[in-house]
């Protein structure tokens, strides 16, 4: 197939991420569920705004691309709540790998390899770029829950330790943001939005 | 105000772009209206996928940031249909400048200046980066209309010459994409989706 045709088919397929709905609510739009496409936009921009808090060297261009692509696999695999049971999360991981191969595989081969490698780097969260990207994907839902009376935390009886574990990428990478997150978690416990165990 | 507080207030304010609805429809989600946040995600990723077609030097990192921020002003100014009357478009321009000052003004001063300058560069569309960004913002609606029986073109009796004028940024910058756009416009006229004058 012609290279441009492959690329345009991929771009068109992306439209479907606008139909994948997450647990978070969009307060400014009547508390409807948030979709993964607008979420991806929001965290990509969040990364730009908070970039200077990273105390390790972080390539914002790579981070942004990771964040733009990180949820595409949900077109096939759907969104699983971050605090689901471990067996569900393991199943989700296998589904997402298949999804990555089918969806990124719509691209010409060189781009397929490049995008898939970047997605894997995000998933593995070992490099500073990937850890910063993960941190942005996690700090925004915290901000959303704090502004919305605990929202998905409260609805799903989430524990303090689970939120700390999800945000741990910030600890050494961006200590000032990590301190902010810890303060917010303490407030959430006081308000009864998070369970203290 | 503390710098982080200002930044988090800005990031939170961004949530409102998810409630600004455009003319384009999301086919994969029951043909509901598309919002400007998910649109911004889609064109940012489109820029990455089509970057290699640019025949002038284009900094994809700057282009992406432009596309992530370009519609934020719509939080205050709303979305105006691309093919509205000129007086409406002029009014919109004034409203968007006010919006840029209020919204980007939520950020600490150095970031405010930087983000506003980048938004102005996009609006003026003189640099190669800005022209490529504009081109991405325009090629995607074309793709959406072509996949959806002419959609907003047909509903608003849009003319062929108007669509050509909107996509002209591609002409010298990415000739292969420009040729594709011209072919699609001819098909749209044949199908009766665009008016030939």
Short mmCIF file of C-alpha atoms in Angstrom, two decimals:
data_model
loop_
_atom_site.label_atom_id
_atom_site.label_comp_id
_atom_site.label_asym_id
_atom_site.label_seq_id
_atom_site.Cartn_x
_atom_site.Cartn_y
_atom_site.Cartn_z
CA UNK A 1 0.00 0.00 0.00
CA UNK A 2 1.10 3.56 -0.70
CA UNK A 3 2.88 5.04 2.34
CA UNK A 4 0.64 8.12 2.60
CA UNK A 5 -2.46 5.93 2.42
CA UNK A 6 -1.17 3.85 5.34
CA UNK A 7 -0.47 6.98 7.37
CA UNK A 8 -3.88 8.51 6.65
CA UNK A 9 -5.60 5.25 7.56
CA UNK A 10 -3.76 5.28 10.89
CA UNK A 11 -4.68 8.94 11.48
CA UNK A 12 -8.30 8.13 10.70
CA UNK A 13 -8.27 5.12 13.04
CA UNK A 14 -7.16 7.45 15.87
CA UNK A 15 -10.63 9.02 15.77
CA UNK A 16 -11.84 6.02 17.74
CA UNK A 17 -9.88 7.03 20.86
CA UNK A 18 -12.48 9.82 21.24
CA UNK A 19 -15.00 7.06 22.00
CA UNK A 20 -12.97 5.40 24.79
CA UNK A 21 -14.28 6.69 28.11
CA UNK A 22 -12.33 6.79 31.38
CA UNK A 23 -13.35 6.93 35.04
CA UNK A 24 -12.49 10.62 35.39
CA UNK A 25 -15.27 13.18 34.99
CA UNK A 26 -15.11 16.46 33.07
CA UNK A 27 -16.40 18.91 35.65
CA UNK A 28 -16.60 21.80 33.18
CA UNK A 29 -18.86 19.77 30.88
CA UNK A 30 -21.62 18.63 33.23
CA UNK A 31 -19.50 15.90 34.85
CA UNK A 32 -19.66 13.65 31.79
CA UNK A 33 -16.99 10.92 31.55
CA UNK A 34 -13.64 12.01 30.10
CA UNK A 35 -12.39 10.29 26.93
CA UNK A 36 -8.81 9.15 26.37
CA UNK A 37 -8.17 11.52 23.45
CA UNK A 38 -8.86 14.73 25.39
CA UNK A 39 -7.05 13.25 28.41
CA UNK A 40 -3.97 12.71 26.20
CA UNK A 41 -4.08 16.34 25.09
CA UNK A 42 -4.37 17.55 28.67
CA UNK A 43 -1.38 15.59 30.01
CA UNK A 44 0.80 16.46 26.98
CA UNK A 45 0.29 20.12 27.75
CA UNK A 46 0.72 19.51 31.48
CA UNK A 47 4.16 18.04 30.71
CA UNK A 48 5.16 21.25 28.93
CA UNK A 49 3.97 23.45 31.79
CA UNK A 50 5.65 21.37 34.54
CA UNK A 51 8.81 20.39 32.62
CA UNK A 52 11.11 22.66 34.65
CA UNK A 53 10.40 20.73 37.87
CA UNK A 54 12.27 17.69 36.51
CA UNK A 55 15.66 17.53 38.22
CA UNK A 56 16.97 14.89 35.83
CA UNK A 57 17.49 15.63 32.14
CA UNK A 58 14.18 15.15 30.35
CA UNK A 59 13.62 15.55 26.59
CA UNK A 60 10.22 17.26 26.46
CA UNK A 61 9.77 16.46 22.77
CA UNK A 62 10.07 12.70 23.40
CA UNK A 63 7.89 12.96 26.52
CA UNK A 64 5.17 14.74 24.55
CA UNK A 65 5.19 12.14 21.79
CA UNK A 66 4.97 9.35 24.40
CA UNK A 67 1.97 11.05 25.99
CA UNK A 68 0.27 11.62 22.64
CA UNK A 69 0.55 7.93 21.74
CA UNK A 70 0.36 6.23 25.15
CA UNK A 71 -3.38 5.53 25.16
CA UNK A 72 -3.88 4.60 21.49
CA UNK A 73 -3.86 0.89 22.42
CA UNK A 74 -7.13 1.50 24.29
CA UNK A 75 -8.90 1.71 20.92
CA UNK A 76 -8.72 -2.09 20.89
CA UNK A 77 -8.05 -2.91 24.54
CA UNK A 78 -10.37 -0.41 26.26
CA UNK A 79 -9.58 1.51 29.43
CA UNK A 80 -9.10 -0.39 32.69
CA UNK A 81 -9.47 1.49 35.96
CA UNK A 82 -6.03 2.18 37.40
CA UNK A 83 -6.93 0.59 40.74
CA UNK A 84 -8.50 -2.61 39.34
CA UNK A 85 -7.44 -6.04 40.70
CA UNK A 86 -4.00 -7.30 39.64
CA UNK A 87 -5.39 -10.18 37.50
CA UNK A 88 -7.44 -7.66 35.51
CA UNK A 89 -4.39 -5.44 35.06
CA UNK A 90 -2.32 -8.42 33.84
CA UNK A 91 -4.99 -9.37 31.29
CA UNK A 92 -5.08 -5.74 30.16
CA UNK A 93 -1.32 -5.79 29.57
CA UNK A 94 -1.59 -8.73 27.17
CA UNK A 95 -4.50 -7.11 25.32
CA UNK A 96 -2.56 -3.88 24.97
CA UNK A 97 0.43 -5.61 23.39
CA UNK A 98 -1.84 -7.14 20.72
CA UNK A 99 -3.46 -3.76 20.24
CA UNK A 100 -0.07 -2.07 19.80
CA UNK A 101 0.85 -4.50 17.05
CA UNK A 102 -2.42 -4.07 15.18
CA UNK A 103 -2.78 -0.30 15.56
CA UNK A 104 0.82 0.89 15.19
CA UNK A 105 1.12 -1.81 12.51
CA UNK A 106 -1.17 0.29 10.31
CA UNK A 107 1.82 2.62 9.82
CA UNK A 108 4.66 2.11 7.32
CA UNK A 109 7.23 -0.25 8.83
CA UNK A 110 9.87 2.29 9.92
CA UNK A 111 7.26 4.40 11.74
CA UNK A 112 5.67 1.27 13.22
CA UNK A 113 8.98 0.25 14.79
CA UNK A 114 9.66 3.74 16.08
CA UNK A 115 6.23 4.36 17.60
CA UNK A 116 6.05 0.90 19.14
CA UNK A 117 9.50 1.30 20.71
CA UNK A 118 8.45 4.64 22.21
CA UNK A 119 5.23 3.10 23.58
CA UNK A 120 7.22 0.20 25.11
CA UNK A 121 9.63 2.68 26.68
CA UNK A 122 6.66 4.46 28.28
CA UNK A 123 5.20 1.19 29.54
CA UNK A 124 8.50 0.02 31.05
CA UNK A 125 9.02 3.41 32.73
CA UNK A 126 12.77 3.00 33.17
CA UNK A 127 14.18 6.04 31.36
CA UNK A 128 13.83 9.56 32.80
CA UNK A 129 11.66 10.57 29.82
CA UNK A 130 9.27 7.66 30.41
CA UNK A 131 9.13 8.24 34.17
CA UNK A 132 8.34 11.92 33.66
CA UNK A 133 5.63 10.99 31.13
CA UNK A 134 4.13 8.44 33.56
CA UNK A 135 4.20 11.03 36.32
CA UNK A 136 2.18 13.48 34.18
CA UNK A 137 -0.36 10.73 33.38
CA UNK A 138 -0.84 10.30 37.12
CA UNK A 139 -0.66 13.79 38.57
CA UNK A 140 -3.55 15.04 36.45
CA UNK A 141 -6.10 12.46 37.69
CA UNK A 142 -5.03 13.39 41.23
CA UNK A 143 -5.72 17.04 40.45
CA UNK A 144 -9.10 16.07 38.95
CA UNK A 145 -10.08 14.02 41.99
CA UNK A 146 -9.02 16.79 44.38
CA UNK A 147 -11.18 19.32 42.52
CA UNK A 148 -14.15 16.97 42.37
CA UNK A 149 -14.68 15.80 45.99
CA UNK A 150 -12.53 12.70 45.57
CA UNK A 151 -14.60 11.48 42.61
CA UNK A 152 -13.27 8.11 41.30
CA UNK A 153 -11.21 7.50 44.49
CA UNK A 154 -14.31 7.84 46.62
CA UNK A 155 -16.53 5.83 44.24
CA UNK A 156 -14.07 2.91 44.21
CA UNK A 157 -12.85 3.04 47.86
CA UNK A 158 -9.25 3.63 46.81
CA UNK A 159 -6.53 3.52 49.47
CA UNK A 160 -3.90 6.14 50.22
CA UNK A 161 -1.07 3.63 49.63
CA UNK A 162 -2.37 2.92 46.11
CA UNK A 163 -2.26 6.58 45.12
CA UNK A 164 1.22 6.98 46.62
CA UNK A 165 2.42 3.94 44.64
CA UNK A 166 0.99 5.34 41.38
CA UNK A 167 2.69 8.70 41.84
CA UNK A 168 6.06 7.39 43.01
CA UNK A 169 7.76 8.31 39.68
CA UNK A 170 7.90 11.89 40.93
CA UNK A 171 9.81 11.10 44.12
CA UNK A 172 13.38 11.55 42.91
CA UNK A 173 12.61 12.99 39.49
CA UNK A 174 10.68 16.07 40.60
CA UNK A 175 10.81 16.43 44.41
CA UNK A 176 8.82 19.66 44.48
CA UNK A 177 5.91 18.02 42.64
CA UNK A 178 6.26 14.92 44.82
CA UNK A 179 5.87 17.10 47.95
CA UNK A 180 2.77 18.68 46.46
CA UNK A 181 1.27 15.24 45.69
CA UNK A 182 1.96 14.02 49.25
CA UNK A 183 0.25 17.10 50.72
CA UNK A 184 -2.79 16.56 48.49
CA UNK A 185 -3.02 12.89 49.50
CA UNK A 186 -3.01 13.89 53.18
CA UNK A 187 -5.82 16.37 52.54
CA UNK A 188 -7.78 13.70 50.64
CA UNK A 189 -7.49 11.33 53.62
CA UNK A 190 -8.66 14.07 56.00
CA UNK A 191 -11.64 14.77 53.74
CA UNK A 192 -12.52 11.06 53.65
CA UNK A 193 -11.95 10.80 49.87
CA UNK A 194 -9.10 8.29 50.28
CA UNK A 195 -8.99 5.41 52.73
CA UNK A 196 -6.26 5.50 55.32
CA UNK A 197 -5.33 1.91 56.25
CA UNK B 1 1.05 33.71 44.16
CA UNK B 2 3.28 30.66 44.40
CA UNK B 3 4.52 29.64 40.92
CA UNK B 4 3.28 26.03 41.14
CA UNK B 5 -0.16 27.22 42.26
CA UNK B 6 -0.36 29.47 39.19
CA UNK B 7 0.66 26.60 36.91
CA UNK B 8 -1.82 24.17 38.45
CA UNK B 9 -4.60 26.76 38.17
CA UNK B 10 -3.79 27.11 34.47
CA UNK B 11 -3.72 23.33 33.99
CA UNK B 12 -7.08 23.06 35.73
CA UNK B 13 -8.56 25.87 33.62
CA UNK B 14 -7.62 23.85 30.50
CA UNK B 15 -10.31 21.34 31.47
CA UNK B 16 -12.85 23.78 30.01
CA UNK B 17 -11.58 23.24 26.45
CA UNK B 18 -13.24 19.80 26.66
CA UNK B 19 -16.57 21.67 26.71
CA UNK B 20 -15.95 23.74 23.55
CA UNK B 21 -17.64 21.98 20.64
CA UNK B 22 -16.71 22.32 16.96
CA UNK B 23 -18.57 21.76 13.71
CA UNK B 24 -16.81 18.44 12.99
CA UNK B 25 -18.51 15.21 14.04
CA UNK B 26 -16.88 12.20 15.71
CA UNK B 27 -18.04 9.37 13.46
CA UNK B 28 -16.72 6.67 15.76
CA UNK B 29 -18.79 8.04 18.67
CA UNK B 30 -22.29 8.23 17.21
CA UNK B 31 -21.56 11.39 15.20
CA UNK B 32 -21.54 13.62 18.26
CA UNK B 33 -19.81 17.01 17.92
CA UNK B 34 -16.04 17.02 18.36
CA UNK B 35 -14.54 19.15 21.14
CA UNK B 36 -11.45 21.31 20.77
CA UNK B 37 -9.38 19.34 23.30
CA UNK B 38 -9.60 16.00 21.50
CA UNK B 39 -9.18 17.82 18.16
CA UNK B 40 -5.92 19.34 19.48
CA UNK B 41 -4.66 15.87 20.43
CA UNK B 42 -5.53 14.47 17.01
CA UNK B 43 -3.71 17.17 15.01
CA UNK B 44 -0.66 17.10 17.30
CA UNK B 45 -0.26 13.42 16.53
CA UNK B 46 -1.04 13.98 12.85
CA UNK B 47 1.88 16.44 12.75
CA UNK B 48 4.22 13.73 14.06
CA UNK B 49 3.02 11.17 11.53
CA UNK B 50 3.22 13.53 8.52
CA UNK B 51 6.32 15.48 9.57
CA UNK B 52 8.56 13.90 6.89
CA UNK B 53 6.49 15.39 4.07
CA UNK B 54 7.68 18.89 4.99
CA UNK B 55 10.29 19.97 2.45
CA UNK B 56 11.36 22.97 4.50
CA UNK B 57 13.03 22.57 7.88
CA UNK B 58 10.34 22.13 10.52
CA UNK B 59 10.95 21.73 14.28
CA UNK B 60 8.36 19.13 15.25
CA UNK B 61 8.70 19.91 18.95
CA UNK B 62 7.71 23.58 18.41
CA UNK B 63 4.95 22.55 15.98
CA UNK B 64 3.50 20.14 18.54
CA UNK B 65 3.51 22.72 21.29
CA UNK B 66 1.79 25.22 18.96
CA UNK B 67 -0.90 22.68 18.16
CA UNK B 68 -1.40 21.76 21.82
CA UNK B 69 -1.98 25.41 22.76
CA UNK B 70 -3.56 26.85 19.59
CA UNK B 71 -7.21 26.41 20.62
CA UNK B 72 -6.95 27.31 24.33
CA UNK B 73 -8.26 30.81 23.58
CA UNK B 74 -11.58 29.19 22.62
CA UNK B 75 -12.24 28.61 26.34
CA UNK B 76 -13.19 32.31 26.47
CA UNK B 77 -13.77 33.12 22.80
CA UNK B 78 -15.64 30.00 21.66
CA UNK B 79 -15.20 28.24 18.32
CA UNK B 80 -16.18 30.07 15.14
CA UNK B 81 -16.86 28.04 12.02
CA UNK B 82 -13.87 28.31 9.67
CA UNK B 83 -16.05 29.44 6.77
CA UNK B 84 -18.06 32.08 8.66
CA UNK B 85 -18.46 35.63 7.21
CA UNK B 86 -15.40 37.87 7.35
CA UNK B 87 -16.92 40.30 9.91
CA UNK B 88 -17.53 37.38 12.27
CA UNK B 89 -13.97 36.15 11.79
CA UNK B 90 -12.60 39.66 12.54
CA UNK B 91 -14.66 39.90 15.74
CA UNK B 92 -13.38 36.47 16.70
CA UNK B 93 -9.77 37.63 16.27
CA UNK B 94 -10.24 40.46 18.77
CA UNK B 95 -11.95 38.15 21.26
CA UNK B 96 -9.13 35.63 20.96
CA UNK B 97 -6.47 38.23 21.74
CA UNK B 98 -8.29 39.14 24.97
CA UNK B 99 -8.65 35.45 25.76
CA UNK B 100 -4.93 34.85 25.20
CA UNK B 101 -4.07 37.57 27.70
CA UNK B 102 -6.44 36.28 30.35
CA UNK B 103 -5.76 32.54 29.94
CA UNK B 104 -2.02 32.48 29.28
CA UNK B 105 -1.84 35.26 31.89
CA UNK B 106 -2.72 32.68 34.54
CA UNK B 107 0.84 31.32 34.11
CA UNK B 108 3.96 32.75 35.78
CA UNK B 109 5.21 35.70 33.72
CA UNK B 110 8.09 33.99 31.87
CA UNK B 111 5.82 31.13 30.72
CA UNK B 112 3.06 33.59 29.86
CA UNK B 113 5.37 35.49 27.50
CA UNK B 114 6.69 32.30 25.92
CA UNK B 115 3.30 30.64 25.38
CA UNK B 116 1.71 33.84 24.08
CA UNK B 117 4.57 34.39 21.62
CA UNK B 118 4.18 30.84 20.32
CA UNK B 119 0.41 31.30 19.92
CA UNK B 120 0.98 34.59 18.03
CA UNK B 121 3.50 32.86 15.77
CA UNK B 122 0.86 30.23 14.98
CA UNK B 123 -1.77 32.88 14.28
CA UNK B 124 0.52 34.89 11.99
CA UNK B 125 1.54 31.75 10.09
CA UNK B 126 4.73 33.23 8.67
CA UNK B 127 7.40 30.80 9.92
CA UNK B 128 7.73 27.28 8.49
CA UNK B 129 6.82 25.81 11.90
CA UNK B 130 3.62 27.85 12.08
CA UNK B 131 2.66 27.10 8.48
CA UNK B 132 3.13 23.36 9.03
CA UNK B 133 1.07 23.58 12.23
CA UNK B 134 -1.70 25.48 10.40
CA UNK B 135 -1.62 22.89 7.61
CA UNK B 136 -2.18 20.07 10.12
CA UNK B 137 -5.09 21.99 11.68
CA UNK B 138 -6.66 22.09 8.21
CA UNK B 139 -5.87 18.76 6.63
CA UNK B 140 -7.61 16.80 9.40
CA UNK B 141 -11.04 18.47 9.01
CA UNK B 142 -10.70 17.74 5.27
CA UNK B 143 -10.08 14.08 6.05
CA UNK B 144 -13.05 14.08 8.45
CA UNK B 145 -15.37 15.64 5.87
CA UNK B 146 -14.22 13.20 3.17
CA UNK B 147 -14.97 10.23 5.43
CA UNK B 148 -18.36 11.61 6.47
CA UNK B 149 -20.12 12.44 3.16
CA UNK B 150 -18.95 16.04 3.11
CA UNK B 151 -20.42 16.72 6.57
CA UNK B 152 -19.84 20.38 7.63
CA UNK B 153 -18.97 21.43 4.02
CA UNK B 154 -22.30 20.12 2.77
CA UNK B 155 -24.29 21.48 5.74
CA UNK B 156 -22.87 24.98 5.23
CA UNK B 157 -22.69 25.07 1.38
CA UNK B 158 -18.92 25.60 1.41
CA UNK B 159 -17.18 26.40 -1.89
CA UNK B 160 -14.19 24.63 -3.41
CA UNK B 161 -12.17 27.88 -3.49
CA UNK B 162 -12.64 28.33 0.27
CA UNK B 163 -11.21 24.90 1.04
CA UNK B 164 -8.30 25.47 -1.34
CA UNK B 165 -7.54 28.80 0.37
CA UNK B 166 -7.58 27.18 3.82
CA UNK B 167 -5.16 24.45 2.80
CA UNK B 168 -2.75 26.65 0.84
CA UNK B 169 -0.04 26.40 3.53
CA UNK B 170 0.79 22.97 2.14
CA UNK B 171 1.47 24.15 -1.41
CA UNK B 172 5.21 24.82 -1.21
CA UNK B 173 5.84 23.36 2.23
CA UNK B 174 4.67 19.79 1.56
CA UNK B 175 3.86 19.35 -2.16
CA UNK B 176 2.94 15.67 -1.82
CA UNK B 177 0.30 16.48 0.80
CA UNK B 178 -0.86 19.44 -1.28
CA UNK B 179 -1.43 17.13 -4.27
CA UNK B 180 -3.41 14.75 -2.07
CA UNK B 181 -5.59 17.62 -0.80
CA UNK B 182 -6.26 18.86 -4.35
CA UNK B 183 -7.32 15.36 -5.45
CA UNK B 184 -9.66 15.07 -2.47
CA UNK B 185 -11.21 18.47 -3.21
CA UNK B 186 -11.91 17.37 -6.81
CA UNK B 187 -13.59 14.20 -5.54
CA UNK B 188 -15.67 16.26 -3.07
CA UNK B 189 -16.88 18.50 -5.93
CA UNK B 190 -17.81 15.42 -8.02
CA UNK B 191 -19.73 13.97 -5.08
CA UNK B 192 -21.60 17.25 -4.60
CA UNK B 193 -20.12 17.83 -1.11
CA UNK B 194 -18.36 21.05 -2.15
CA UNK B 195 -19.77 23.74 -4.43
CA UNK B 196 -17.90 24.36 -7.68
CA UNK B 197 -18.36 28.01 -8.64
#
